[in-house]
Amino acid sequence: MCGICGCSDGPNETFNQSNNRHDPHHHDVHLIQVEQDILAKNNQFALQNTLHFIKEKILALNIMSSPGSGKTTLLSKTILDLKNEIDIAVLVGDQQTNHDENAIQSIGGRALQINTGKVCHLDAHSVGHAIYDLSLNKNSILFIENVGNLVCPALFNLGENYKIVILSVTEGDNKPLKYQAIFHAADLMIITKTDLLPYVEFDMNKCIEYARRINPTIEILSLSSIKGEGLYQWYEWLRKKKSDEN
């Protein structure tokens, strides 16, 4: 329950007992303090995760996107293609069900599900517990598949090495402008489902320009998991980052 993004169990409001009315100013101050406290505590857990990743030489990647962008499909394809080269594990975040965990396990991948209930993002504390439950191997890659949401995951550091935001061509090319925080935070943007470009209104050049307007240093890849287009560049990115961390 974060209390700052609408994913709390109930209404998050401050009540002025002295006059039996809501005090909007006091409400705003309270929310700011709650947000600061939550993020500060989260960052403490994130640091513990980071130290663990450094010690075990694990490349941890926080994968963020809206629902249906193709995260699980891309990760499954990556595991299949690199299983003989790199040890890979996946933490899967969803509000309900074990669907994505089962999908990854069905192709021989190692995965553990984190169900967040009403909460719309993963936090460092839950990831820290899951790391030990998953028993990660040294020199491996950990994909943290965050809850499908382009807002709250941008706020919560999980201790990862890199943040990756995935955007499918079916979502529209203006998403970097509409959800600036997550694109500003990301180290890499992956544009997926490029095989559908002939059938949707999506301007690749505009999307890239918008993303770099928000984040001039963001790296950008485009690919189709189904057709296999662009996967080589994605795998080379993984190899380079893994080499850099080791």
C-alpha positions as CSV (number, residue, x, y, z in Angstrom):
1,M,0.0,0.0,0.0
2,C,1.8,3.1,-1.2
3,G,-0.8,5.7,-0.3
4,I,0.5,8.1,-3.0
5,C,-0.8,6.6,-6.2
6,G,-4.4,5.4,-5.6
7,C,-3.4,1.8,-4.8
8,S,-4.1,2.0,-1.1
9,D,-6.8,-0.2,0.5
10,G,-9.1,2.7,1.2
11,P,-9.5,6.4,0.8
12,N,-6.3,8.3,1.7
13,E,-7.5,11.6,3.2
14,T,-6.7,13.8,6.1
15,F,-9.5,15.1,8.3
16,N,-9.5,18.3,10.3
17,Q,-10.9,17.3,13.7
18,S,-11.1,20.9,15.0
19,N,-13.8,22.0,12.5
20,N,-15.1,18.7,11.3
21,R,-14.2,19.5,7.7
22,H,-11.5,18.5,5.2
23,D,-8.4,20.7,5.1
24,P,-7.0,20.5,1.5
25,H,-3.7,22.2,2.5
26,H,-3.1,19.9,5.4
27,H,-4.0,17.0,3.1
28,D,-1.3,18.0,0.6
29,V,1.3,18.4,3.2
30,H,0.4,15.0,4.7
31,L,0.7,13.3,1.3
32,I,4.1,14.8,0.6
33,Q,5.4,13.6,3.9
34,V,3.9,10.1,3.3
35,E,5.5,10.0,-0.1
36,Q,8.9,11.1,1.2
37,D,8.8,8.5,4.1
38,I,7.8,5.7,1.8
39,L,10.4,6.4,-0.9
40,A,13.2,6.9,1.7
41,K,12.4,3.5,3.3
42,N,12.2,1.9,-0.1
43,N,15.6,3.3,-1.0
44,Q,17.1,1.6,2.1
45,F,15.9,-1.8,1.0
46,A,17.0,-1.0,-2.6
47,L,20.6,-0.4,-1.3
48,Q,20.6,-3.8,0.3
49,N,19.5,-5.3,-3.0
50,T,22.2,-3.4,-4.9
51,L,24.9,-4.6,-2.5
52,H,23.7,-8.2,-3.0
53,F,23.8,-7.9,-6.8
54,I,27.3,-6.5,-6.6
55,K,28.5,-9.2,-4.3
56,E,27.0,-12.0,-6.5
57,K,27.8,-10.2,-9.8
58,I,24.2,-10.3,-10.9
59,L,23.0,-8.0,-13.6
60,A,19.5,-6.8,-12.4
61,L,17.2,-5.2,-14.9
62,N,13.9,-3.5,-14.0
63,I,11.5,-4.1,-16.9
64,M,8.6,-1.6,-16.9
65,S,5.8,-1.0,-19.3
66,S,2.0,-0.8,-19.7
67,P,0.0,-4.1,-19.7
68,G,0.2,-6.0,-23.0
69,S,3.5,-4.5,-24.3
70,G,5.1,-7.9,-24.8
71,K,7.3,-8.1,-21.7
72,T,6.8,-11.8,-21.0
73,T,7.0,-12.7,-24.7
74,L,10.3,-11.0,-25.1
75,L,11.7,-12.5,-21.9
76,S,10.6,-16.0,-22.9
77,K,12.3,-15.6,-26.3
78,T,15.4,-14.3,-24.6
79,I,15.6,-17.2,-22.2
80,L,15.2,-19.7,-25.1
81,D,17.8,-18.1,-27.2
82,L,20.4,-17.5,-24.5
83,K,19.8,-20.4,-22.1
84,N,23.1,-22.2,-23.1
85,E,25.1,-18.9,-22.7
86,I,23.7,-17.0,-19.7
87,D,22.0,-18.1,-16.5
88,I,18.7,-16.1,-16.4
89,A,16.0,-15.8,-13.7
90,V,12.8,-13.8,-13.7
91,L,10.9,-12.1,-10.9
92,V,7.3,-11.5,-12.2
93,G,5.2,-8.8,-10.7
94,D,1.4,-8.8,-11.2
95,Q,-1.5,-7.8,-9.1
96,Q,-3.2,-11.2,-9.5
97,T,-2.5,-14.7,-11.0
98,N,0.6,-16.7,-11.8
99,H,0.0,-16.6,-15.6
100,D,3.3,-15.0,-16.5
101,E,5.4,-17.1,-14.1
102,N,3.8,-20.3,-15.6
103,A,4.5,-19.0,-19.1
104,I,8.2,-18.6,-18.4
105,Q,8.5,-21.9,-16.5
106,S,6.7,-23.7,-19.3
107,I,9.7,-23.0,-21.6
108,G,12.2,-24.1,-19.0
109,G,12.9,-20.7,-17.5
110,R,13.4,-20.0,-13.8
111,A,10.7,-17.6,-12.5
112,L,9.0,-16.5,-9.3
113,Q,5.8,-14.6,-9.0
114,I,5.2,-11.6,-6.8
115,N,1.5,-10.8,-6.5
116,T,0.9,-7.3,-5.3
117,G,-2.9,-7.3,-4.8
118,K,-4.1,-3.7,-5.1
119,V,-0.6,-2.2,-5.3
120,C,0.4,-1.1,-8.8
121,H,4.2,-1.5,-8.6
122,L,6.9,-3.7,-7.1
123,D,9.0,-2.3,-4.2
124,A,12.5,-3.0,-3.1
125,H,11.4,-4.9,0.1
126,S,9.3,-7.5,-1.8
127,V,12.0,-7.9,-4.4
128,G,14.6,-8.4,-1.7
129,H,12.7,-11.3,-0.1
130,A,12.0,-12.8,-3.6
131,I,15.7,-12.7,-4.4
132,Y,16.5,-15.2,-1.7
133,D,13.5,-17.4,-2.5
134,L,14.6,-17.6,-6.1
135,S,18.2,-18.6,-5.0
136,L,20.0,-16.6,-7.8
137,N,23.2,-18.0,-9.1
138,K,26.4,-15.9,-9.4
139,N,27.1,-14.2,-12.7
140,S,23.5,-14.4,-13.8
141,I,20.9,-12.0,-15.2
142,L,17.8,-11.1,-13.2
143,F,14.9,-9.7,-15.1
144,I,12.4,-8.0,-12.7
145,E,9.2,-7.9,-14.7
146,N,7.4,-5.0,-13.0
147,V,3.6,-4.6,-12.7
148,G,2.1,-3.3,-16.0
149,N,1.9,0.4,-15.3
150,L,3.6,3.5,-16.8
151,V,3.3,5.7,-13.7
152,C,4.2,4.3,-10.2
153,P,7.1,1.9,-11.1
154,A,9.2,4.9,-12.1
155,L,9.2,6.1,-8.5
156,F,10.5,3.0,-6.8
157,N,14.1,2.0,-7.0
158,L,14.5,-1.8,-6.7
159,G,18.3,-1.8,-6.5
160,E,18.6,-2.7,-10.2
161,N,21.5,-1.9,-12.5
162,Y,19.3,-0.5,-15.3
163,K,15.7,0.5,-15.9
164,I,14.2,-0.6,-19.2
165,V,10.9,0.7,-20.4
166,I,9.1,-1.2,-23.1
167,L,6.6,0.4,-25.5
168,S,4.7,-1.5,-28.2
169,V,3.8,0.2,-31.5
170,T,0.1,-0.6,-30.7
171,E,0.2,2.0,-27.8
172,G,0.9,5.1,-29.8
173,D,4.0,7.1,-30.5
174,N,3.2,9.9,-27.9
175,K,3.7,7.8,-24.8
176,P,7.1,9.4,-23.9
177,L,5.4,12.8,-23.7
178,K,2.3,11.5,-21.8
179,Y,4.3,9.5,-19.2
180,Q,7.5,11.5,-18.9
181,A,8.7,10.3,-15.5
182,I,9.2,6.7,-16.6
183,F,11.0,7.5,-19.8
184,H,13.1,10.0,-18.0
185,A,14.1,7.3,-15.5
186,A,14.8,4.6,-18.1
187,D,18.3,3.7,-19.4
188,L,16.8,1.9,-22.3
189,M,13.6,2.1,-24.3
190,I,12.6,-1.0,-26.3
191,I,10.0,-0.5,-29.0
192,T,8.2,-3.9,-29.5
193,K,5.8,-5.5,-32.0
194,T,7.5,-3.8,-35.0
195,D,6.0,-6.4,-37.2
196,L,2.7,-4.6,-36.7
197,L,3.9,-1.2,-38.0
198,P,2.1,-1.6,-41.4
199,Y,-1.2,-2.0,-39.6
200,V,-1.1,0.8,-36.9
201,E,-0.6,4.5,-36.8
202,F,2.8,4.8,-35.2
203,D,5.6,7.2,-36.2
204,M,8.9,5.6,-35.2
205,N,10.9,8.8,-35.7
206,K,8.5,10.9,-33.7
207,C,8.5,8.4,-30.8
208,I,12.3,8.4,-30.7
209,E,12.4,12.2,-30.9
210,Y,9.9,12.4,-28.0
211,A,11.8,10.0,-25.9
212,R,15.1,11.8,-26.4
213,R,13.4,15.1,-25.7
214,I,12.6,13.8,-22.3
215,N,15.8,11.8,-21.8
216,P,18.7,12.8,-24.1
217,T,20.9,9.9,-23.0
218,I,18.3,7.1,-23.3
219,E,19.3,4.1,-25.5
220,I,16.7,2.9,-27.9
221,L,16.2,-0.5,-29.6
222,S,13.3,-1.7,-31.7
223,L,12.3,-5.3,-32.3
224,S,9.7,-8.0,-33.0
225,S,9.8,-11.0,-30.6
226,I,7.5,-12.9,-32.9
227,K,9.5,-12.3,-36.1
228,G,12.9,-12.2,-34.5
229,E,13.7,-8.8,-35.9
230,G,16.1,-6.7,-33.8
231,L,16.7,-9.5,-31.2
232,Y,20.4,-9.7,-32.0
233,Q,20.9,-6.1,-31.0
234,W,19.0,-6.7,-27.8
235,Y,21.2,-9.7,-27.0
236,E,24.3,-7.7,-27.7
237,W,23.1,-5.0,-25.3
238,L,22.6,-7.7,-22.6
239,R,26.1,-9.1,-23.2
240,K,27.7,-5.7,-23.1
241,K,26.0,-4.7,-19.8
242,K,26.7,-8.1,-18.2
243,S,30.4,-7.7,-19.2
244,D,30.5,-4.2,-17.8
245,E,29.1,-5.3,-14.4
246,N,31.5,-8.2,-14.2
